[in-house]
PDB file of C-alpha atoms in Angstrom:
ATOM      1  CA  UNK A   1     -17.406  56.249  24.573  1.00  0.00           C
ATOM      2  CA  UNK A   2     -13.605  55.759  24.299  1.00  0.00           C
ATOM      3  CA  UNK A   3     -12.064  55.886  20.545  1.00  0.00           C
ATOM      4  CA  UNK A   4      -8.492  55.120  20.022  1.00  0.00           C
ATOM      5  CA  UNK A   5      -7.025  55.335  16.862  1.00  0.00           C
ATOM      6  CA  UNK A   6      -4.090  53.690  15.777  1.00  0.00           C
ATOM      7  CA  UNK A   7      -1.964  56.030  13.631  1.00  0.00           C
ATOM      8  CA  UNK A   8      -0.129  53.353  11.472  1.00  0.00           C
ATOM      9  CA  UNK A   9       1.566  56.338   9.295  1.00  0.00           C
ATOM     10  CA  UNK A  10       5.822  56.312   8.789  1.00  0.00           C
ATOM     11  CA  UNK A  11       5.485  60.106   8.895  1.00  0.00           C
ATOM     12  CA  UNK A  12       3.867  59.928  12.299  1.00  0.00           C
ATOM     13  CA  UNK A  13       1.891  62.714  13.395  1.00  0.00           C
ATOM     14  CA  UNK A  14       3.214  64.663  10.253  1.00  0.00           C
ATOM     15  CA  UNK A  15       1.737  63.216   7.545  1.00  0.00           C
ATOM     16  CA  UNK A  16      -1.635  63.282   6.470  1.00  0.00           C
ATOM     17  CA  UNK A  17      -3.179  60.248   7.991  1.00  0.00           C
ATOM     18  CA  UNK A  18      -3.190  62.509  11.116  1.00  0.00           C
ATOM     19  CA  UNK A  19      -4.430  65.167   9.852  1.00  0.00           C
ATOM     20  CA  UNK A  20      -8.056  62.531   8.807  1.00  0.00           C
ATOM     21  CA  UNK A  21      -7.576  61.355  12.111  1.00  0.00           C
ATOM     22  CA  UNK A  22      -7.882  64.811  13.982  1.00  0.00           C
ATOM     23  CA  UNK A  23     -11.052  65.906  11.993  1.00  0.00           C
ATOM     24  CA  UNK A  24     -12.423  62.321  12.731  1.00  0.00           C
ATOM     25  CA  UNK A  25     -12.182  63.421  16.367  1.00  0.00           C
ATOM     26  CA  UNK A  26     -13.051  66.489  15.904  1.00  0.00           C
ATOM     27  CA  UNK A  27     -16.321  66.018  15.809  1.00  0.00           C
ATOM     28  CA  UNK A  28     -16.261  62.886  18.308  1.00  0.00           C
ATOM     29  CA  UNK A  29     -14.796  65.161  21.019  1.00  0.00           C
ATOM     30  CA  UNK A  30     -17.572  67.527  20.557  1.00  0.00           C
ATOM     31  CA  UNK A  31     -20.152  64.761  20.902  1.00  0.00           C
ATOM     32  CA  UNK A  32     -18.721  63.604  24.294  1.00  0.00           C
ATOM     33  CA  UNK A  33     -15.954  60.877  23.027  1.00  0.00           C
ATOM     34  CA  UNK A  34     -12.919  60.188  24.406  1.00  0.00           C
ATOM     35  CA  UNK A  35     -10.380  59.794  22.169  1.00  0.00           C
ATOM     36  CA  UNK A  36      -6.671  58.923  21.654  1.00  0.00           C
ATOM     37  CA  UNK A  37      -4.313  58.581  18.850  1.00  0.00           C
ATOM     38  CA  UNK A  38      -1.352  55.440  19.179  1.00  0.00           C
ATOM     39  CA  UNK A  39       1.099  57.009  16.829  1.00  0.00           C
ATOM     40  CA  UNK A  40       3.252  53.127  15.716  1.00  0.00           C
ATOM     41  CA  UNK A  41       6.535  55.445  14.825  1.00  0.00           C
ATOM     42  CA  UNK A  42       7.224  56.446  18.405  1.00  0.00           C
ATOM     43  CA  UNK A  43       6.462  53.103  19.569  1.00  0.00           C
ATOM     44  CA  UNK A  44       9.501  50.108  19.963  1.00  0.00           C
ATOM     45  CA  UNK A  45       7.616  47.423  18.092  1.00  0.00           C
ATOM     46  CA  UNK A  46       9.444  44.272  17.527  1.00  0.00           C
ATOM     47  CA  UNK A  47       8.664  41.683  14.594  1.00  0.00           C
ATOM     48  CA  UNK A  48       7.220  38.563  15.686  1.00  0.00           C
ATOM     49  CA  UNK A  49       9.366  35.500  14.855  1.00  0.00           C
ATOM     50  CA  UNK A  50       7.159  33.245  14.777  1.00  0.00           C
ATOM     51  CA  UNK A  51       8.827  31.086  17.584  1.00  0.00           C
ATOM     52  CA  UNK A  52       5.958  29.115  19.056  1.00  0.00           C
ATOM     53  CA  UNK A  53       6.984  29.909  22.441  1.00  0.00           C
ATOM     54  CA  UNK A  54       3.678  31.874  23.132  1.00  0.00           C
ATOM     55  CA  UNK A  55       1.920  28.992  22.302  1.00  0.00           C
ATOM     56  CA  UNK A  56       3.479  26.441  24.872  1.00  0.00           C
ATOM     57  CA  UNK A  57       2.202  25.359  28.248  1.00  0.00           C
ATOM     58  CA  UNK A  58       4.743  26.830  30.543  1.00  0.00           C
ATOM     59  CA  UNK A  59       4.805  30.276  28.162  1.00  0.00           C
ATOM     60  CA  UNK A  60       0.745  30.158  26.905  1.00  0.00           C
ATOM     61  CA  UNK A  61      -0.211  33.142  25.468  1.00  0.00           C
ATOM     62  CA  UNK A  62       2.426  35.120  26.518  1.00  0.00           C
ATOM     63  CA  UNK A  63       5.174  36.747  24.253  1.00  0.00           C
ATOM     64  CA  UNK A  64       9.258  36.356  24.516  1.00  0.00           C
ATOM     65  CA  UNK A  65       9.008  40.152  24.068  1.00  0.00           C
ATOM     66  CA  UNK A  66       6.676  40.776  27.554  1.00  0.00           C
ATOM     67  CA  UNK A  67       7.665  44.030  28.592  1.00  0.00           C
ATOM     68  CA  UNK A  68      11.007  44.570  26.629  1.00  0.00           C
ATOM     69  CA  UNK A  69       8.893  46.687  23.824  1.00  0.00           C
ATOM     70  CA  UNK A  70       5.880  48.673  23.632  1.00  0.00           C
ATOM     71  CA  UNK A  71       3.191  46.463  22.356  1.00  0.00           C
ATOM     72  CA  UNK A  72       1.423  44.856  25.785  1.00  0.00           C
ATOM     73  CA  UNK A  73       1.249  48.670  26.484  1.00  0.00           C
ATOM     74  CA  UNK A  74      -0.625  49.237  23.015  1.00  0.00           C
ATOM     75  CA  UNK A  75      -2.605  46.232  23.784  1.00  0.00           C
ATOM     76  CA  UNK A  76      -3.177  48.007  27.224  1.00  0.00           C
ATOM     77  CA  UNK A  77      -5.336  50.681  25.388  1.00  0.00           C
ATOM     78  CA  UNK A  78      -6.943  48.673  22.952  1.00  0.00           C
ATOM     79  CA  UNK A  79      -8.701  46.729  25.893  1.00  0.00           C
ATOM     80  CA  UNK A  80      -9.623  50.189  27.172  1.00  0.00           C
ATOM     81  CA  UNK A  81     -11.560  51.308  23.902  1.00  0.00           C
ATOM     82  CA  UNK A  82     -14.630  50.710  23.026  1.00  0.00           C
ATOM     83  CA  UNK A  83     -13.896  51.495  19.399  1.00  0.00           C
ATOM     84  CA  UNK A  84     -10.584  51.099  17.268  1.00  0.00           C
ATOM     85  CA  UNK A  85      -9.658  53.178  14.424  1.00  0.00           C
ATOM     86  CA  UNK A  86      -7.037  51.569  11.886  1.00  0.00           C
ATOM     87  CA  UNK A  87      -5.762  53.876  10.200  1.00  0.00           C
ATOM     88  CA  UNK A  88      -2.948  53.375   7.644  1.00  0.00           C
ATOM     89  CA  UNK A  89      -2.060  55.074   4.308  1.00  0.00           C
ATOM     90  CA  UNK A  90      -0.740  53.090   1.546  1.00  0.00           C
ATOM     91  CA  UNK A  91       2.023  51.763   0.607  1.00  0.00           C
ATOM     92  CA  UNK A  92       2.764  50.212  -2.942  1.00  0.00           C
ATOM     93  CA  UNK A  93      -0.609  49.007  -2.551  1.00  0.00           C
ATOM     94  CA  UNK A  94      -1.264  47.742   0.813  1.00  0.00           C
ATOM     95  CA  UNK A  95      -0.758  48.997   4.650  1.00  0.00           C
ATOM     96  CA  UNK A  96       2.067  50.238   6.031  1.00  0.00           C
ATOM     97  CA  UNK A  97       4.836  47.544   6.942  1.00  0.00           C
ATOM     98  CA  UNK A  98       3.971  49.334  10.739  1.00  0.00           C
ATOM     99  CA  UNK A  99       0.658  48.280  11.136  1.00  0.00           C
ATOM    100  CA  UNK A 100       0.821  45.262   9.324  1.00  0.00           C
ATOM    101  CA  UNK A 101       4.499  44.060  12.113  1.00  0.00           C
ATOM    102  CA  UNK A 102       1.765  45.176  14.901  1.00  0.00           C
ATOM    103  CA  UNK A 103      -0.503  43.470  13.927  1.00  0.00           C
ATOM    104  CA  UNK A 104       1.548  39.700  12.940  1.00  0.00           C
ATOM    105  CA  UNK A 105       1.954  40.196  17.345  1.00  0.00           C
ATOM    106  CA  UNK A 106      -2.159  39.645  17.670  1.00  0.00           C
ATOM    107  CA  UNK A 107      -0.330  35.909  17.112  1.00  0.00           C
ATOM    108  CA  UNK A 108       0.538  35.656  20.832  1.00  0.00           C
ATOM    109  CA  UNK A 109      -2.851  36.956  22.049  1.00  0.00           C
ATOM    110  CA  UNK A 110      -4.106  33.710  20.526  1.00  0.00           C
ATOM    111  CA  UNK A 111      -4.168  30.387  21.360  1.00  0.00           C
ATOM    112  CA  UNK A 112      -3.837  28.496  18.169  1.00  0.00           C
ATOM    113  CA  UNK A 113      -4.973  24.821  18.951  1.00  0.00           C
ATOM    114  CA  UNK A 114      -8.118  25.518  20.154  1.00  0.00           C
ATOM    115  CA  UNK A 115     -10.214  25.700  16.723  1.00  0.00           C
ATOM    116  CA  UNK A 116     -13.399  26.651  16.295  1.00  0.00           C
ATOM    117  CA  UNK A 117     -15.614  28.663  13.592  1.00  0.00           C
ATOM    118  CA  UNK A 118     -15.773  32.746  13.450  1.00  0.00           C
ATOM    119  CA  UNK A 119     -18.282  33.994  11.802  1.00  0.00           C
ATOM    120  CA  UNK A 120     -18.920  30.487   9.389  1.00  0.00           C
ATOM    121  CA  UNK A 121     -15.201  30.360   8.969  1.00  0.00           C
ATOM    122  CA  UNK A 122     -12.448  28.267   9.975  1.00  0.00           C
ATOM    123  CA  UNK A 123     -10.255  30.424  12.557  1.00  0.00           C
ATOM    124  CA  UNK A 124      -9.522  29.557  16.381  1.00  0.00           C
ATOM    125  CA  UNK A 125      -9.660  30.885  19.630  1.00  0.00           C
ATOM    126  CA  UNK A 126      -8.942  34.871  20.059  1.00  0.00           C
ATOM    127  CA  UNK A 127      -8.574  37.409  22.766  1.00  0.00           C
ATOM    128  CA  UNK A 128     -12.419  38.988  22.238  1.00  0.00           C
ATOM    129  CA  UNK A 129     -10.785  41.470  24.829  1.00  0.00           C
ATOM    130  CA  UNK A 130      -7.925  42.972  21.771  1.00  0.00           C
ATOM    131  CA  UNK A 131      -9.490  41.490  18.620  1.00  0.00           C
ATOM    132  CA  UNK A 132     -12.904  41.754  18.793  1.00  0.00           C
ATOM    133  CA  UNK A 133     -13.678  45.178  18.948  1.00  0.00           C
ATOM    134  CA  UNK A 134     -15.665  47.359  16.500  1.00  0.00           C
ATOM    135  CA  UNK A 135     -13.338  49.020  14.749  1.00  0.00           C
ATOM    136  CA  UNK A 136     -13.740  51.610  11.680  1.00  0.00           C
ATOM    137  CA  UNK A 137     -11.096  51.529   8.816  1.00  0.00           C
ATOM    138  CA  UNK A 138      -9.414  54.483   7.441  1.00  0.00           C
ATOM    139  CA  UNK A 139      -7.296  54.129   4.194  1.00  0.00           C
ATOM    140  CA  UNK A 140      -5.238  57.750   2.762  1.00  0.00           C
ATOM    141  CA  UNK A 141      -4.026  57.386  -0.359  1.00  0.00           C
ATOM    142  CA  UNK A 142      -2.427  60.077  -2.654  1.00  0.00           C
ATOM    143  CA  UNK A 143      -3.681  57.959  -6.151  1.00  0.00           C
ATOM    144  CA  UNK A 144      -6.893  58.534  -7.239  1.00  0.00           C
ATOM    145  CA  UNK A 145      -7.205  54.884  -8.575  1.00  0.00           C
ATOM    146  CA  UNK A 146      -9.495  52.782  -6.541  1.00  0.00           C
ATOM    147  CA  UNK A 147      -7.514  49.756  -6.934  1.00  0.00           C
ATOM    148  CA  UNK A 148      -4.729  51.265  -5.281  1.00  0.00           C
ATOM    149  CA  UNK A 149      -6.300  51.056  -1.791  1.00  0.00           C
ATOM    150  CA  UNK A 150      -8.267  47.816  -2.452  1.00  0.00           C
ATOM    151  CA  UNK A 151      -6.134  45.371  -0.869  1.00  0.00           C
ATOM    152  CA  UNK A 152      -5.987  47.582   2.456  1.00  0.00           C
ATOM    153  CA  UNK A 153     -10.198  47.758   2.655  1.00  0.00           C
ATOM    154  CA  UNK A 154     -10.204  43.963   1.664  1.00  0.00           C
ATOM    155  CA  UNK A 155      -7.816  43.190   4.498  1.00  0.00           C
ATOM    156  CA  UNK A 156      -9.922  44.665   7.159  1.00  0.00           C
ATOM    157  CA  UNK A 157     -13.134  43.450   5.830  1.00  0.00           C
ATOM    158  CA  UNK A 158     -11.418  39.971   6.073  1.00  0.00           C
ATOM    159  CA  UNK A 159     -10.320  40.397   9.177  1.00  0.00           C
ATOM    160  CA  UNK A 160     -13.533  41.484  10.463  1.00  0.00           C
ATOM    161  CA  UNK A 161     -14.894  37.995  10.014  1.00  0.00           C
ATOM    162  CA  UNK A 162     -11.802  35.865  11.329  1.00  0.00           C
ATOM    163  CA  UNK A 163     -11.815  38.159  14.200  1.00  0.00           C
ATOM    164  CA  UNK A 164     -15.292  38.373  15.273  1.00  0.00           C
ATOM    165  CA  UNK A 165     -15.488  41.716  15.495  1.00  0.00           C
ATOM    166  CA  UNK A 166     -17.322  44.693  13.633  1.00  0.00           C
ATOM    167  CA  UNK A 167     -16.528  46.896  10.779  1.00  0.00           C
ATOM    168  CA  UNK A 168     -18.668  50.070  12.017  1.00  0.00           C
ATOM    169  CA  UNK A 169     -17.040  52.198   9.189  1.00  0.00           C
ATOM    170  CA  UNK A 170     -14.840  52.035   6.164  1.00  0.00           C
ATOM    171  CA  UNK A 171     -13.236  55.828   5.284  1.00  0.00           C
ATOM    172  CA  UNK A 172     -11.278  55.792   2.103  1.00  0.00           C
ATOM    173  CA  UNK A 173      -9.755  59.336   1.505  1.00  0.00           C
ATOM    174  CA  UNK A 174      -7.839  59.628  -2.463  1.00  0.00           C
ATOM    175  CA  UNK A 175      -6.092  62.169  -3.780  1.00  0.00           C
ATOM    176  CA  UNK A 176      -5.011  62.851  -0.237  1.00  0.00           C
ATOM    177  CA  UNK A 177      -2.505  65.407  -1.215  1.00  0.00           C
ATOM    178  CA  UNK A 178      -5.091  68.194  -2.047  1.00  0.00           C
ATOM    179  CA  UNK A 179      -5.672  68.353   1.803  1.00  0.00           C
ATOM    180  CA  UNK A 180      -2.547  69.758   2.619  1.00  0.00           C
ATOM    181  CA  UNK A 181      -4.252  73.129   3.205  1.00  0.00           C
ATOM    182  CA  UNK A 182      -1.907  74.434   6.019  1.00  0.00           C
ATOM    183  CA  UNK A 183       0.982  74.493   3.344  1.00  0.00           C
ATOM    184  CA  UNK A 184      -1.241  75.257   0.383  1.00  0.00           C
ATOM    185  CA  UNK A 185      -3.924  77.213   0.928  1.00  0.00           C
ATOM    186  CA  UNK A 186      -5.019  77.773  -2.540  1.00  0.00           C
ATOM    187  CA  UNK A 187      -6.561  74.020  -2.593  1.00  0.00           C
ATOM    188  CA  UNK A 188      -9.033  74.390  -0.842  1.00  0.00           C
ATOM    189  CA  UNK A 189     -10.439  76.961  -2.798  1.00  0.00           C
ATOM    190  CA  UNK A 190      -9.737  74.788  -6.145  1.00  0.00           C
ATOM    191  CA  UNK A 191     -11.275  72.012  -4.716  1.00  0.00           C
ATOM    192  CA  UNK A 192     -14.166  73.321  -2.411  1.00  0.00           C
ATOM    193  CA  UNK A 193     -14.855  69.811  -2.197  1.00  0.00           C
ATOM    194  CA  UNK A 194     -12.246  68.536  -0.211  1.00  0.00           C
ATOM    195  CA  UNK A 195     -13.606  71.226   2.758  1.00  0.00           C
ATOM    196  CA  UNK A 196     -17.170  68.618   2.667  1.00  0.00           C
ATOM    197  CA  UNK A 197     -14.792  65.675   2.941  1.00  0.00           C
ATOM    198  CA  UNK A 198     -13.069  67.345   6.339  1.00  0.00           C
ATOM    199  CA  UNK A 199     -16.756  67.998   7.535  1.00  0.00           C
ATOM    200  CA  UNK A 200     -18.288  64.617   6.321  1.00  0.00           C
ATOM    201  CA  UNK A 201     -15.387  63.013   8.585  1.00  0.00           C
ATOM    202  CA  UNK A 202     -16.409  65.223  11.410  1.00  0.00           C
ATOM    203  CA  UNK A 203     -19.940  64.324  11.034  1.00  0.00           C
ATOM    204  CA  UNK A 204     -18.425  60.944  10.990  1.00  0.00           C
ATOM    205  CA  UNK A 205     -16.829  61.178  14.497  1.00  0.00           C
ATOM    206  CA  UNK A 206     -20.031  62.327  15.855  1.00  0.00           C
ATOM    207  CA  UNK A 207     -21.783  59.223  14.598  1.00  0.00           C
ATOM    208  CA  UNK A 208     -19.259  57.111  16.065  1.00  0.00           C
ATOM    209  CA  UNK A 209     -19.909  58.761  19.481  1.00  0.00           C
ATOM    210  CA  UNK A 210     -23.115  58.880  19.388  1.00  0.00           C
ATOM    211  CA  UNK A 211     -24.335  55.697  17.443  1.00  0.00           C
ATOM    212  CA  UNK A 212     -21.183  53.475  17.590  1.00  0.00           C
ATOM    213  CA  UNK A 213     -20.990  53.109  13.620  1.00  0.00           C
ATOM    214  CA  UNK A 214     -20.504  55.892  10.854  1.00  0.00           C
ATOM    215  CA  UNK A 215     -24.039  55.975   8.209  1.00  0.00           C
ATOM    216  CA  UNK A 216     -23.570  54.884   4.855  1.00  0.00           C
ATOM    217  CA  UNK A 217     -24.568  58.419   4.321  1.00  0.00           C
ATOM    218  CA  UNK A 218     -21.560  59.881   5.952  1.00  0.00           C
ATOM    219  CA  UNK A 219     -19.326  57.544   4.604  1.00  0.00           C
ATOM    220  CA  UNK A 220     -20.131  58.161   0.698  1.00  0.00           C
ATOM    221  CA  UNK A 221     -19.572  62.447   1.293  1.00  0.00           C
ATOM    222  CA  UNK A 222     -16.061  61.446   3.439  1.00  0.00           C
ATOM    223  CA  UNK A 223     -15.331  59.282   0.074  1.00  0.00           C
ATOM    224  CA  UNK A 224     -16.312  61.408  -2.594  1.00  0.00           C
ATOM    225  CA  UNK A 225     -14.584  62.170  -5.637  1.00  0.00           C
ATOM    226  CA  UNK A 226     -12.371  65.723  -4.684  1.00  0.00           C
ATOM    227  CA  UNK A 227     -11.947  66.185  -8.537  1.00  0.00           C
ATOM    228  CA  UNK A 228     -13.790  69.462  -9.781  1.00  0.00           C
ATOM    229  CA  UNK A 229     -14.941  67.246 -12.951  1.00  0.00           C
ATOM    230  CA  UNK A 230     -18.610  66.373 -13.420  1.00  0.00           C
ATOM    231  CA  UNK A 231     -19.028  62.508 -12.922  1.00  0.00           C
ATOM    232  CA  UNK A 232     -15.125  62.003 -12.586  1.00  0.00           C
ATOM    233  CA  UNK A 233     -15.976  58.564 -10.350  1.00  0.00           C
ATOM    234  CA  UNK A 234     -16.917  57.357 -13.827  1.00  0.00           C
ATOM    235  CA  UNK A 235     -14.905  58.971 -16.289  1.00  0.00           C
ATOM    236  CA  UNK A 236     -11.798  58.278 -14.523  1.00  0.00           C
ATOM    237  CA  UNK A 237     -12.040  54.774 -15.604  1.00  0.00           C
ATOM    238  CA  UNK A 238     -11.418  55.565 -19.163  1.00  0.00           C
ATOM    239  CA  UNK A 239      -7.937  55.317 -20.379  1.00  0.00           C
ATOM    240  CA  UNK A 240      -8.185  58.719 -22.628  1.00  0.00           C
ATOM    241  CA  UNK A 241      -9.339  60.601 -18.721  1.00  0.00           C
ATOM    242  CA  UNK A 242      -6.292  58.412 -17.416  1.00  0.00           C
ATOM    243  CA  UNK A 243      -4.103  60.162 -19.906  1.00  0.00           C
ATOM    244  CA  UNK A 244      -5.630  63.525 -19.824  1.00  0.00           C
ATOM    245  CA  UNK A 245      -4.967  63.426 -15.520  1.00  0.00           C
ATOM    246  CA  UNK A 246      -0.816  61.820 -16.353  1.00  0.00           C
ATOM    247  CA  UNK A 247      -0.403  65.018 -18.352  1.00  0.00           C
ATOM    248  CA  UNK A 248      -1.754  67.445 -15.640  1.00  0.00           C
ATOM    249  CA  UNK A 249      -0.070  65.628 -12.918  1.00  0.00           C
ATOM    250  CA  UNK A 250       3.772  65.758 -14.789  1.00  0.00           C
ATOM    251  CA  UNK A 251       2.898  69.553 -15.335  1.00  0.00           C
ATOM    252  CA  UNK A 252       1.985  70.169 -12.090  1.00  0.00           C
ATOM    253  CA  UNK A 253       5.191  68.222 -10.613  1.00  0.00           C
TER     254      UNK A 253
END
């Protein structure tokens, strides 16, 4: 089993997206995986401009870029795997600008006149090879409002279908900043919780190695609420909690 994950963060292998990464494959490693992080911020990765040029007979399919940046390379790897991790935190509400310019270059992988339905929708022809493989997606997000990840996890649900590939796990990791351990110790004894998050996302590698998909099991514990508060999943939707959390967090700033 090959994993490759595709680190989408601007802070590279800095930030905390890396960090949920690296305990993902922690415990795919030890179940026999091979895995590989594609960090986008070291890569060249040109915009696509949407020329046409890749869809033309004398140029089908193949990109006025070729070999002048790094993204046939990426491509390279993705073929190779035999699962895809996107992994992106987020950014006023959606994926990084990163992932989402890598991702606009799928365009000349695909050859647009040839329609046909994906998954009972309208979509046409893709490279199964790049776009079709199961991939699991993982969201890190410092807010611990649910909304403010939802257009990322709608995305790749969406893109699932047109695609014709697999969603074999959806990790959505709030209040991502009370994981910075290494330059805070004291959280993780304040929130003992967020040490069962880092070992529900190794359990979650192993899964992937071993099954191909993470359990809905696995997936709820690497979600879970971090917050030391009794029921806070529910509470937090209440605009006095809202308040109550505003006035700890411009203390604590």
């Amino acid at each position: 089993m090959k994993i490759l994950a595709i680190n989408a963060s601007h802070r590279g292998d800095r930030g905390l997206t890396r960090f949920f990464i690296d305990r993902l494959f922690d415990g795919a490693r030890a179940s026999g995986a091979d895995c590989e992080v594609i960090t986008l911020a070291k890569y060249e990765i040109n915009r696509c401009l949407s020329c046409y040029r890749c869809q033309t007979p004398e140029h089908r399919l193949r990109c006025v870029y070729g070999e002048r940046d790094d993204v046939q390379l990426i491509f390279g790897k993705m073929i190779e795997a035999d699962i895809l991790v996107f992994a992106t935190p987020v950014y006023l509400m959606s994926m990084t600008g990163l992932l989402k310019v890598f991702l606009d270059r799928l365009y000349g992988t695909m050859s647009v006149r040839d329609a046909r339905l994906s998954h009972g929708l309208i979509h046409h022809h893709v490279n199964p090879l790049i776009s079709s493989k199961p991939f699991v997606t993982l969201v890190v997000c410092g807010n611990i409002e649910n909304e403010a990840s939802k257009n990322v996890v709608s995305y790749f649900r969406t893109y699932a279908r047109f695609m014709e590939s697999k969603q074999v796990g959806v990790l959505v990791r709030n209040a991502s900043s009370l994981f910075d351990h290494a330059n805070n110790p004291r959280l993780a004894t304040d929130f003992p919780k967020t040490l069962e998050v880092c070992k529900a996302f190794e359990r979650a590698g192993s899964e992937l190695a071993t099954l191909g998909h993470i359990r809905r099991s696995t997936q709820r514990k690497a979600n879970q609420e971090v917050i030391p508060v009794p029921l806070f999943s529910l509470l937090k939707r209440f605009r006095p909690v809202k308040k109550k959390v505003v006035e700890y967090l411009r203390r604590s700033a």
